[in-house]
Tab-separated table of N, CA and C in Angstrom:
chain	number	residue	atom	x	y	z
A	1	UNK	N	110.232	101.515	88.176
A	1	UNK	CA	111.511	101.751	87.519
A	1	UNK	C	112.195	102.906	88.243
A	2	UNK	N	113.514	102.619	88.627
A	2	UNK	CA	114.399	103.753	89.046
A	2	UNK	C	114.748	104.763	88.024
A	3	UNK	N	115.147	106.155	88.590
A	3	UNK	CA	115.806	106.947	87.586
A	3	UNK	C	116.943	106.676	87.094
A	4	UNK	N	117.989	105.566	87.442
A	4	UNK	CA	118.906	105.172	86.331
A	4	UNK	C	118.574	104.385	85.095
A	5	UNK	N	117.414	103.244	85.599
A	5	UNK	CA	117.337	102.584	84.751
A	5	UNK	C	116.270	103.489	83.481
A	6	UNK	N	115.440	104.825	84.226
A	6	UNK	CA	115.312	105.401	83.125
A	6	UNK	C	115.788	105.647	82.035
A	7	UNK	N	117.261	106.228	82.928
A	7	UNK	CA	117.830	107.296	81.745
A	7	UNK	C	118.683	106.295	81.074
A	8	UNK	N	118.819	105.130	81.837
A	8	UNK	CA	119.567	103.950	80.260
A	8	UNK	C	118.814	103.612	79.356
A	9	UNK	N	117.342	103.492	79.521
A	9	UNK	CA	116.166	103.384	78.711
A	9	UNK	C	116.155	104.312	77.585
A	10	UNK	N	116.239	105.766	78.244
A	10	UNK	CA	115.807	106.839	77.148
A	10	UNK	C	117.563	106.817	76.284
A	11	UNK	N	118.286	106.298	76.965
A	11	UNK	CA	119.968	106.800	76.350
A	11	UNK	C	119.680	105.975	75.290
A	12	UNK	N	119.170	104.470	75.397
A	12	UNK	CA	119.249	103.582	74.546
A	12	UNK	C	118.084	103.451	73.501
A	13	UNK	N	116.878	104.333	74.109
A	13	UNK	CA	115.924	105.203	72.746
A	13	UNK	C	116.659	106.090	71.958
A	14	UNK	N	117.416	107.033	72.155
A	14	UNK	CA	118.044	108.284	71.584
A	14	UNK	C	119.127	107.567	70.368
A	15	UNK	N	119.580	106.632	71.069
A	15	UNK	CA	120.743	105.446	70.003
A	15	UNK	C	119.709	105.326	68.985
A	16	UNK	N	118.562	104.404	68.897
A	16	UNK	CA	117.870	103.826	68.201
A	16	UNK	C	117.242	105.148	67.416
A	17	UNK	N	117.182	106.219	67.879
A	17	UNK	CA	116.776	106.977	66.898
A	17	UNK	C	117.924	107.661	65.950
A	18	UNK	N	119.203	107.452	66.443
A	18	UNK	CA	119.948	108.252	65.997
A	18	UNK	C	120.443	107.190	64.574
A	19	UNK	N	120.759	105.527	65.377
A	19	UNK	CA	120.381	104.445	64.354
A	19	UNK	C	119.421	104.800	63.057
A	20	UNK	N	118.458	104.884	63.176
A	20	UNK	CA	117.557	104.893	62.125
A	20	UNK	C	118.006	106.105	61.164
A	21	UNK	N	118.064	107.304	61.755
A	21	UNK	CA	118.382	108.278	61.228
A	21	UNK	C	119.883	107.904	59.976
A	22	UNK	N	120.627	107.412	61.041
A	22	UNK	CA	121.551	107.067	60.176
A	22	UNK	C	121.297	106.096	58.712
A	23	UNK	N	120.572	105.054	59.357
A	23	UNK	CA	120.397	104.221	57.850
A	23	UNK	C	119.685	104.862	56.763
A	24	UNK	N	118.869	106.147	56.902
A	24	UNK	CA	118.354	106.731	56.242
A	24	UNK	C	119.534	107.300	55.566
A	25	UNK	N	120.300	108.497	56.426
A	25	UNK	CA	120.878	108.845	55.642
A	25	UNK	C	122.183	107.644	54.148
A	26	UNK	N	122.316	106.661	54.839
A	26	UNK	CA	122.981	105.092	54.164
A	26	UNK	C	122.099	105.342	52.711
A	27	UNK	N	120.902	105.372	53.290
A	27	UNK	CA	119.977	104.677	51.958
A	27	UNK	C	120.054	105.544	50.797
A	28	UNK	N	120.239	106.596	51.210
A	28	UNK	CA	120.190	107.971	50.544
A	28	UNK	C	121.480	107.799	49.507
A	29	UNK	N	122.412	107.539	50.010
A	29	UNK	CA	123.593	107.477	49.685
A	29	UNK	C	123.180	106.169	48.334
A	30	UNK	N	122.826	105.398	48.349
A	30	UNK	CA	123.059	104.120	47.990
A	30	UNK	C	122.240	104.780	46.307
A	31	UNK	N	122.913	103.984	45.086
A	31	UNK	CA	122.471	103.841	43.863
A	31	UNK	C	121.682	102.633	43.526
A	32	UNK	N	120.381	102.547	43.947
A	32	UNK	CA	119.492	101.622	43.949
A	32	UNK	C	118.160	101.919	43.162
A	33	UNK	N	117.420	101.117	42.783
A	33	UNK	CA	116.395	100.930	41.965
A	33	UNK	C	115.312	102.281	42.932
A	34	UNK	N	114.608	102.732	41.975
A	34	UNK	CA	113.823	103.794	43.099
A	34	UNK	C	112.921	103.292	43.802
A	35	UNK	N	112.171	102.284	43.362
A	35	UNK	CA	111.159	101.742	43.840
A	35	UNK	C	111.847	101.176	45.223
A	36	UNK	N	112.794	100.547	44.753
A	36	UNK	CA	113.674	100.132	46.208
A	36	UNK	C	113.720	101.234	47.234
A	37	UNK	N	114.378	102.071	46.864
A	37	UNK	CA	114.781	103.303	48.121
A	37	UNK	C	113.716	103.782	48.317
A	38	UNK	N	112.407	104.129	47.959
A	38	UNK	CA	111.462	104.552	48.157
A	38	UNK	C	110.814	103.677	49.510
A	39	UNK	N	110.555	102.373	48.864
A	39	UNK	CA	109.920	101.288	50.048
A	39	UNK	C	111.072	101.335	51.329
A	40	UNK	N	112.645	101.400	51.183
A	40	UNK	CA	113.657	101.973	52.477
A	40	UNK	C	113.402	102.861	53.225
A	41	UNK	N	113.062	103.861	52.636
A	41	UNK	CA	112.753	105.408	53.156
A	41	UNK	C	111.509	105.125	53.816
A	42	UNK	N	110.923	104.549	53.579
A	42	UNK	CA	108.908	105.063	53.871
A	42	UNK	C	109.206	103.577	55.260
A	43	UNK	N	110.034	102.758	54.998
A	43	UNK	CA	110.339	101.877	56.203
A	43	UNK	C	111.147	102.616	57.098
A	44	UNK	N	111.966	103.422	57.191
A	44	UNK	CA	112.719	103.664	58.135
A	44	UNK	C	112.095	104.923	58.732
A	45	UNK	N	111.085	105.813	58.101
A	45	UNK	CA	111.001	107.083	58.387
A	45	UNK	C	109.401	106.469	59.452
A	46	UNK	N	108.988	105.872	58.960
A	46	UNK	CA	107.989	105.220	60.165
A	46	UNK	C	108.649	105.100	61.254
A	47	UNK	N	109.730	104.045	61.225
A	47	UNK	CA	110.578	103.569	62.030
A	47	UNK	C	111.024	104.920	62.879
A	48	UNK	N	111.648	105.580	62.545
A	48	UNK	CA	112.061	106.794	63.433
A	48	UNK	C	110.954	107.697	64.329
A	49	UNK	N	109.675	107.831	63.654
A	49	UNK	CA	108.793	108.304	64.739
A	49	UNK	C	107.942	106.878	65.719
A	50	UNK	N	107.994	105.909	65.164
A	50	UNK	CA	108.328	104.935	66.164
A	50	UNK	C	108.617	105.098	67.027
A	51	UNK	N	110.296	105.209	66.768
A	51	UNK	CA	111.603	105.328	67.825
A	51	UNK	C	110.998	106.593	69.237
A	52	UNK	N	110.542	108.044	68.344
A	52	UNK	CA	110.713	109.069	69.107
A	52	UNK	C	109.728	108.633	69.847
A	53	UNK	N	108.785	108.235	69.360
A	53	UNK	CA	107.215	107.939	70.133
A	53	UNK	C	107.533	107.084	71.490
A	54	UNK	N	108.225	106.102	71.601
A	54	UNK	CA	108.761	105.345	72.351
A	54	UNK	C	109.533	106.025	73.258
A	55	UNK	N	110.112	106.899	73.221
A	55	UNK	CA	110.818	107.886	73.952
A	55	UNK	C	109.624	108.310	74.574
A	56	UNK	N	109.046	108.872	74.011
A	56	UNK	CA	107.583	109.845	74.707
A	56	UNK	C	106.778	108.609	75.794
A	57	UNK	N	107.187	108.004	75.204
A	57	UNK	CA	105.816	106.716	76.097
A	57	UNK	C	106.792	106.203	77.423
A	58	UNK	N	108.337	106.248	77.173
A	58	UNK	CA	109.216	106.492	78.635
A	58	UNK	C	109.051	106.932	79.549
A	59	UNK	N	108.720	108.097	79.309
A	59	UNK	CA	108.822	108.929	79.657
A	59	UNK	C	107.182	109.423	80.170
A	60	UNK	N	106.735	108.862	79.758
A	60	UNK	CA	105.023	108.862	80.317
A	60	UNK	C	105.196	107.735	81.449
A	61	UNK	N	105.815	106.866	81.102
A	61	UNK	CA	105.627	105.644	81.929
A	61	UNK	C	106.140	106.055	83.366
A	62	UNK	N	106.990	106.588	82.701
A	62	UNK	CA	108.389	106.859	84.384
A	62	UNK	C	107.669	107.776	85.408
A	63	UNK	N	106.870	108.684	84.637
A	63	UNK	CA	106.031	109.985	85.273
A	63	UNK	C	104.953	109.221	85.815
A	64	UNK	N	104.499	108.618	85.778
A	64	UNK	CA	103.353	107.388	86.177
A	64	UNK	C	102.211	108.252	85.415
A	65	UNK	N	102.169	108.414	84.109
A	65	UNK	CA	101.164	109.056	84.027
A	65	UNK	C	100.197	107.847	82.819
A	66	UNK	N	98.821	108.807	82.573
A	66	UNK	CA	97.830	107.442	81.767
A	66	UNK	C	98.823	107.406	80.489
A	67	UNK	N	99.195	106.144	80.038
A	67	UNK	CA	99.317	105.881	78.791
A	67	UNK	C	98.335	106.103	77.878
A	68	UNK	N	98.558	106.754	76.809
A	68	UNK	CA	97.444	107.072	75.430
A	68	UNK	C	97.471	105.408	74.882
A	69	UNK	N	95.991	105.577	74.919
A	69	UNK	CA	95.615	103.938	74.211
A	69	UNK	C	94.375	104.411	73.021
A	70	UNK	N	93.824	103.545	72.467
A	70	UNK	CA	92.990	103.804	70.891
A	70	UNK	C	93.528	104.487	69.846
A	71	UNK	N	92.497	104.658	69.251
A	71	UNK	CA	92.526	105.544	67.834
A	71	UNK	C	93.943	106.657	67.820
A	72	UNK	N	93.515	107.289	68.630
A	72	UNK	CA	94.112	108.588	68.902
A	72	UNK	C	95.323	108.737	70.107
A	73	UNK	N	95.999	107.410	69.727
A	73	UNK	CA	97.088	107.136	71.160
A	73	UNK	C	98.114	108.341	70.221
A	74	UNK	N	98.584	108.334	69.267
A	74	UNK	CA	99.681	108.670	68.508
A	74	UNK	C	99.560	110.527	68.644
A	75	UNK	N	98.250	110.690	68.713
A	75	UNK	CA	98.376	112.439	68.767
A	75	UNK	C	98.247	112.782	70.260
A	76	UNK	N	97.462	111.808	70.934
A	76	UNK	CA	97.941	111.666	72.760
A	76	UNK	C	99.111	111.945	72.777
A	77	UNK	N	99.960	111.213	72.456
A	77	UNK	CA	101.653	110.687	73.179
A	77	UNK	C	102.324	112.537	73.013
A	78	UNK	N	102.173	113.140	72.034
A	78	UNK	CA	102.949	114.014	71.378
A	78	UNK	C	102.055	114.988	72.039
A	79	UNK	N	100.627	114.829	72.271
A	79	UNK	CA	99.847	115.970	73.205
A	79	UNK	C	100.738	115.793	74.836
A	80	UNK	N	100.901	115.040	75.187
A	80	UNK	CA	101.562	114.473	76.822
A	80	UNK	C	103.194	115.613	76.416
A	81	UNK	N	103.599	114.909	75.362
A	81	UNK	CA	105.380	115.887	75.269
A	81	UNK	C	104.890	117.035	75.814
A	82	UNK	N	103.923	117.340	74.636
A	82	UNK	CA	103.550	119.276	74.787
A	82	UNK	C	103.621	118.969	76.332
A	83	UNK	N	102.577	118.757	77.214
A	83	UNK	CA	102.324	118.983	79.125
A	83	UNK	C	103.529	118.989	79.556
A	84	UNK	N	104.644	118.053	79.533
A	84	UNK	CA	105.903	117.757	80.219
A	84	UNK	C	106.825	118.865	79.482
A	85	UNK	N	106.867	119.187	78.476
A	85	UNK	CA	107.875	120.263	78.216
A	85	UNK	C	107.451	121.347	78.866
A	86	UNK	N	105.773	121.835	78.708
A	86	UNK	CA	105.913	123.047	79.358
A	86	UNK	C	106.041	123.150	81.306
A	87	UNK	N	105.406	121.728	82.006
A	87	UNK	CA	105.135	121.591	83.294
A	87	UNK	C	107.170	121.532	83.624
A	88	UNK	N	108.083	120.862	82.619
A	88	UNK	CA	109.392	121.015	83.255
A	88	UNK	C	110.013	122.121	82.578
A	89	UNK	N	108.984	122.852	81.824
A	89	UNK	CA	110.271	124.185	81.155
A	89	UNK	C	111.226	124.212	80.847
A	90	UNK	N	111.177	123.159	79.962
A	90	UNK	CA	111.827	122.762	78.753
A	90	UNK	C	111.389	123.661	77.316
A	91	UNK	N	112.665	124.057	76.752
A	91	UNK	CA	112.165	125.083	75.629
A	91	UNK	C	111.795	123.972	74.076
A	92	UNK	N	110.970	124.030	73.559
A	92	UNK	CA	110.461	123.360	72.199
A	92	UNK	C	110.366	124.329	71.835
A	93	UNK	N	111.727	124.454	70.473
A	93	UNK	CA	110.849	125.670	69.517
A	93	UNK	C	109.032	125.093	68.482
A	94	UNK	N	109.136	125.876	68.112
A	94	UNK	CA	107.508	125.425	67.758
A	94	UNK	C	107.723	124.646	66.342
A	95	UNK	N	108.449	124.995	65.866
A	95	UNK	CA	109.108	124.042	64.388
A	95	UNK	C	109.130	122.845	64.842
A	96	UNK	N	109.633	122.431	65.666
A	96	UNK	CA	110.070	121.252	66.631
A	96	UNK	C	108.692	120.116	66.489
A	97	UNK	N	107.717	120.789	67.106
A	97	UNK	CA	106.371	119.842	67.072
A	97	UNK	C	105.656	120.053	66.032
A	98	UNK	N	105.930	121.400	65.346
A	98	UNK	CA	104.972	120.470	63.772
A	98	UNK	C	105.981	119.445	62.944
A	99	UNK	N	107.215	119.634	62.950
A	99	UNK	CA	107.612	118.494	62.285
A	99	UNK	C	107.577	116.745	62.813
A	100	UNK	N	107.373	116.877	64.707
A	100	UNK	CA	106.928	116.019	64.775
A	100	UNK	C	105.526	115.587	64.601
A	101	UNK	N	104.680	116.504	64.445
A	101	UNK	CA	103.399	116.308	64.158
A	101	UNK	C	103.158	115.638	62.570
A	102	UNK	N	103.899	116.169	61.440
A	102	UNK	CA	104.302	115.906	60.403
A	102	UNK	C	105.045	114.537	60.631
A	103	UNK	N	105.733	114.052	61.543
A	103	UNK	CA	106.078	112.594	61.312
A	103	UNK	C	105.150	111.373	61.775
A	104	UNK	N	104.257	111.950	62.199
A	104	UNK	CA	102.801	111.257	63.144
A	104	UNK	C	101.903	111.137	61.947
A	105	UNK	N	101.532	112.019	60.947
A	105	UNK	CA	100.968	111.728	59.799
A	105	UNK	C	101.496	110.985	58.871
A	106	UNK	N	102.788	111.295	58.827
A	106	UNK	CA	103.449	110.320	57.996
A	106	UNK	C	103.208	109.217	58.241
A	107	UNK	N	103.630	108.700	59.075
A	107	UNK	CA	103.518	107.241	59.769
A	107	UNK	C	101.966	106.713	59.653
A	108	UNK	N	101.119	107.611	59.960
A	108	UNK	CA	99.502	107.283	59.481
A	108	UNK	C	99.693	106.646	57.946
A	109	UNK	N	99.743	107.274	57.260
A	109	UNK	CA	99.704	107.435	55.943
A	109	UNK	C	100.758	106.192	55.501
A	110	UNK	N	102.093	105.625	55.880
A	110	UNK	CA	102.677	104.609	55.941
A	110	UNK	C	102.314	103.415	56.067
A	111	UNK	N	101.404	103.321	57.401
A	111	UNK	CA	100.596	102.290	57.642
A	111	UNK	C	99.809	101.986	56.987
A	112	UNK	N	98.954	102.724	56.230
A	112	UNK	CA	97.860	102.458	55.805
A	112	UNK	C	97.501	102.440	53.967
A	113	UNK	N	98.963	102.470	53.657
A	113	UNK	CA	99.040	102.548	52.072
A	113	UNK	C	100.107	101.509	51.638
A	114	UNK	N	100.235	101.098	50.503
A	114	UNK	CA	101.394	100.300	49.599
A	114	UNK	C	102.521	101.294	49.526
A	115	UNK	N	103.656	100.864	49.857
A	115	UNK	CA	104.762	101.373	49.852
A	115	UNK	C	105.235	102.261	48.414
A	116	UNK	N	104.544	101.330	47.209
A	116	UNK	CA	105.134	102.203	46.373
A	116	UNK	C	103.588	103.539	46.164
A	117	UNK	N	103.326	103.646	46.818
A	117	UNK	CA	102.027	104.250	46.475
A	117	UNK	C	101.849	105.849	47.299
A	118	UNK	N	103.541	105.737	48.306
A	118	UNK	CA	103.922	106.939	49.118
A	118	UNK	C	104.249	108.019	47.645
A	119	UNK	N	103.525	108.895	48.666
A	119	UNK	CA	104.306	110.203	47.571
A	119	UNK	C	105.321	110.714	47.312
A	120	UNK	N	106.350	110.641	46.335
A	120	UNK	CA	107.843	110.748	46.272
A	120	UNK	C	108.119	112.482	46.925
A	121	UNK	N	107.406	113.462	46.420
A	121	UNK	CA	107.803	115.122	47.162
A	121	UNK	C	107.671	114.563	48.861
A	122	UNK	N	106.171	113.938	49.018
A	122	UNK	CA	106.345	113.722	50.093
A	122	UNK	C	107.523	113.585	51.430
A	123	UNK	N	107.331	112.083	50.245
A	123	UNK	CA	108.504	111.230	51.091
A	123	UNK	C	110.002	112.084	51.777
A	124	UNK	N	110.493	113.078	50.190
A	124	UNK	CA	111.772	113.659	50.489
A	124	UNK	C	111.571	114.526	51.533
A	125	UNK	N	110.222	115.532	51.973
A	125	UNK	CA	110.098	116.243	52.655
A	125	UNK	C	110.272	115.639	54.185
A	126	UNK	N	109.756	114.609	54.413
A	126	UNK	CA	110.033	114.065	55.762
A	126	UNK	C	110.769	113.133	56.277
A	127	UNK	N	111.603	112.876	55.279
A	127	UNK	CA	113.171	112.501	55.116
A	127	UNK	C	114.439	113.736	55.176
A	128	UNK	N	113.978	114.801	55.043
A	128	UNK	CA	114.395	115.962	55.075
A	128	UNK	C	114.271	117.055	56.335
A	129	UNK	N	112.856	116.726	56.891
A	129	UNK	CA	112.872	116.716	58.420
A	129	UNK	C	113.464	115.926	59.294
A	130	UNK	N	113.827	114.351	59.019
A	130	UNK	CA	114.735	113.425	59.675
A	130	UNK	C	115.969	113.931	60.032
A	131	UNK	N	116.627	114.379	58.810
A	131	UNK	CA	118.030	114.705	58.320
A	131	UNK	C	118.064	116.004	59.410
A	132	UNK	N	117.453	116.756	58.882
A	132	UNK	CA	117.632	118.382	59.668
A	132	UNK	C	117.364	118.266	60.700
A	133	UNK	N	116.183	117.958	61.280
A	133	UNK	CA	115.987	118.220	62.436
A	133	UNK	C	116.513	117.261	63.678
A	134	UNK	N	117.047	115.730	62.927
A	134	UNK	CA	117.259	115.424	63.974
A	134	UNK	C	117.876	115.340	65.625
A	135	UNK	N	119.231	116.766	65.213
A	135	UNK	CA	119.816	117.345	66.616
A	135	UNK	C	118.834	117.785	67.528
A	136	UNK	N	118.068	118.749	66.833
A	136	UNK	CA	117.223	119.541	68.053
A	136	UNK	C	115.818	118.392	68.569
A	137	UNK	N	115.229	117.339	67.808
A	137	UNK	CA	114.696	117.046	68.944
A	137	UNK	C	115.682	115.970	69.614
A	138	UNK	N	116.730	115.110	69.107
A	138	UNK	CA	117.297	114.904	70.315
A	138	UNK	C	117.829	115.652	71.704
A	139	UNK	N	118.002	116.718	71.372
A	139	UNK	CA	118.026	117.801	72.360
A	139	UNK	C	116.925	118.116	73.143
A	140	UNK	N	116.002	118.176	72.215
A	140	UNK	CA	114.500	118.321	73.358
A	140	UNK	C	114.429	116.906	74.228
A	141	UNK	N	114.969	115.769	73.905
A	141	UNK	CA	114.598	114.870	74.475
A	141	UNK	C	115.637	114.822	75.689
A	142	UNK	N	116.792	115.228	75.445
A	142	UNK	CA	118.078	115.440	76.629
A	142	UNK	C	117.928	116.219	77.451
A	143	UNK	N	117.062	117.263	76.736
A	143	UNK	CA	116.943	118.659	78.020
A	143	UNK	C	115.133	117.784	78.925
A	144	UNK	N	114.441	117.291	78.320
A	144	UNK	CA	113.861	116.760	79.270
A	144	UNK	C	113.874	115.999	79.981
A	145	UNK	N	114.891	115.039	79.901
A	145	UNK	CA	115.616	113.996	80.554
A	145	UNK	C	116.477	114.752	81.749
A	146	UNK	N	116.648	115.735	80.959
A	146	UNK	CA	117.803	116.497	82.495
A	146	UNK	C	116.830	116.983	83.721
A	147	UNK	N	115.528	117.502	82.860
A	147	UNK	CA	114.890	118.115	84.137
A	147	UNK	C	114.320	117.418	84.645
A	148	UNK	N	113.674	116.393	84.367
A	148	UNK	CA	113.098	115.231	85.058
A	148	UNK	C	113.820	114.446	85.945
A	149	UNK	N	114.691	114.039	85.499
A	149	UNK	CA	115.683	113.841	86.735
A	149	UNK	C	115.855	114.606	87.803
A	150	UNK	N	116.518	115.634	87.620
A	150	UNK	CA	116.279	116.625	88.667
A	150	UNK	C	115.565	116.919	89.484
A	151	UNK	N	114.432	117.189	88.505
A	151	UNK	CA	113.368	117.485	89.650
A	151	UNK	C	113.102	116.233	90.343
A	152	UNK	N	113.141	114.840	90.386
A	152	UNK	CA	112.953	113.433	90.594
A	152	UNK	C	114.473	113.729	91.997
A	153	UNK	N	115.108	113.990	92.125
A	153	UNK	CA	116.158	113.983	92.996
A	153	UNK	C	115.629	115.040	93.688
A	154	UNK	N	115.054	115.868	93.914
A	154	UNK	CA	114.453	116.920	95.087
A	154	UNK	C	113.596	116.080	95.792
């Protein structure tokens, strides 16, 4: 893969996360049965570390580096961010990766339970990391996209 068709890759990950983000915030909005918005939320908030994860695995791919496979691909992928942010010096504040670390459990915990069976404090809390945080890691993901490139053009 070339570095354009990267960065249309990651442009068109960053959409899809910004997508999701959005329908969250939709759902939020919406006067619906709780049980309903609950099973919305706990679908889309998977969905969004999905999304970011997929970004991360781009971005592994493009670097030619090992893809995380088994059990433990999901705390791999987000261990690999950590290497590439600090090897391109890229700034992650540290809030940054426990809340993505916090969306990596979530998503555990998603998978592996009945929808209505998510914990409602839960749920709002990392629906609440969606909401807030979502500028800055799209930003972490732009500022690593910038340096990778870069350095890829030397």
């Amino acid at each position: 893969m070339n570095a354009n068709e990267f960065e249309q890759e990651v442009h068109f990950g960053l959409e899809n996360l910004t997508r999701v983000r959005s329908n969250i915030i939709h759902i939020l909005s919406q006067d619906v049965d709780e049980i309903v918005q609950r099973s919305a939320l706990t679908y889309e908030c998977f969905g969004y570390y999905n999304a970011f994860e997929h970004l991360i695995l781009r971005f592994i791919k493009f670097l030619r580096r090992e893809q995380p496979t088994g059990p433990f691909s999901h705390r791999e992928a987000l261990q690999a961010l950590e290497a590439m942010v600090a090897e391109y010096r890229v700034t992650m504040k540290p809030q940054t990766l426990r809340i993505c670390l916090e969306l990596m459990a979530f998503r555990h915990v998603a998978t592996k339970i009945y929808g209505f069976l998510i914990d409602e404090a839960k749920l709002a809390v990392i629906v609440g990391r969606i909401v807030d945080s979502h500028d800055s890691i799209v930003a972490l993901v732009e500022d690593l996209l910038r340096e990778v490139l870069q350095r890829n053009e030397d």
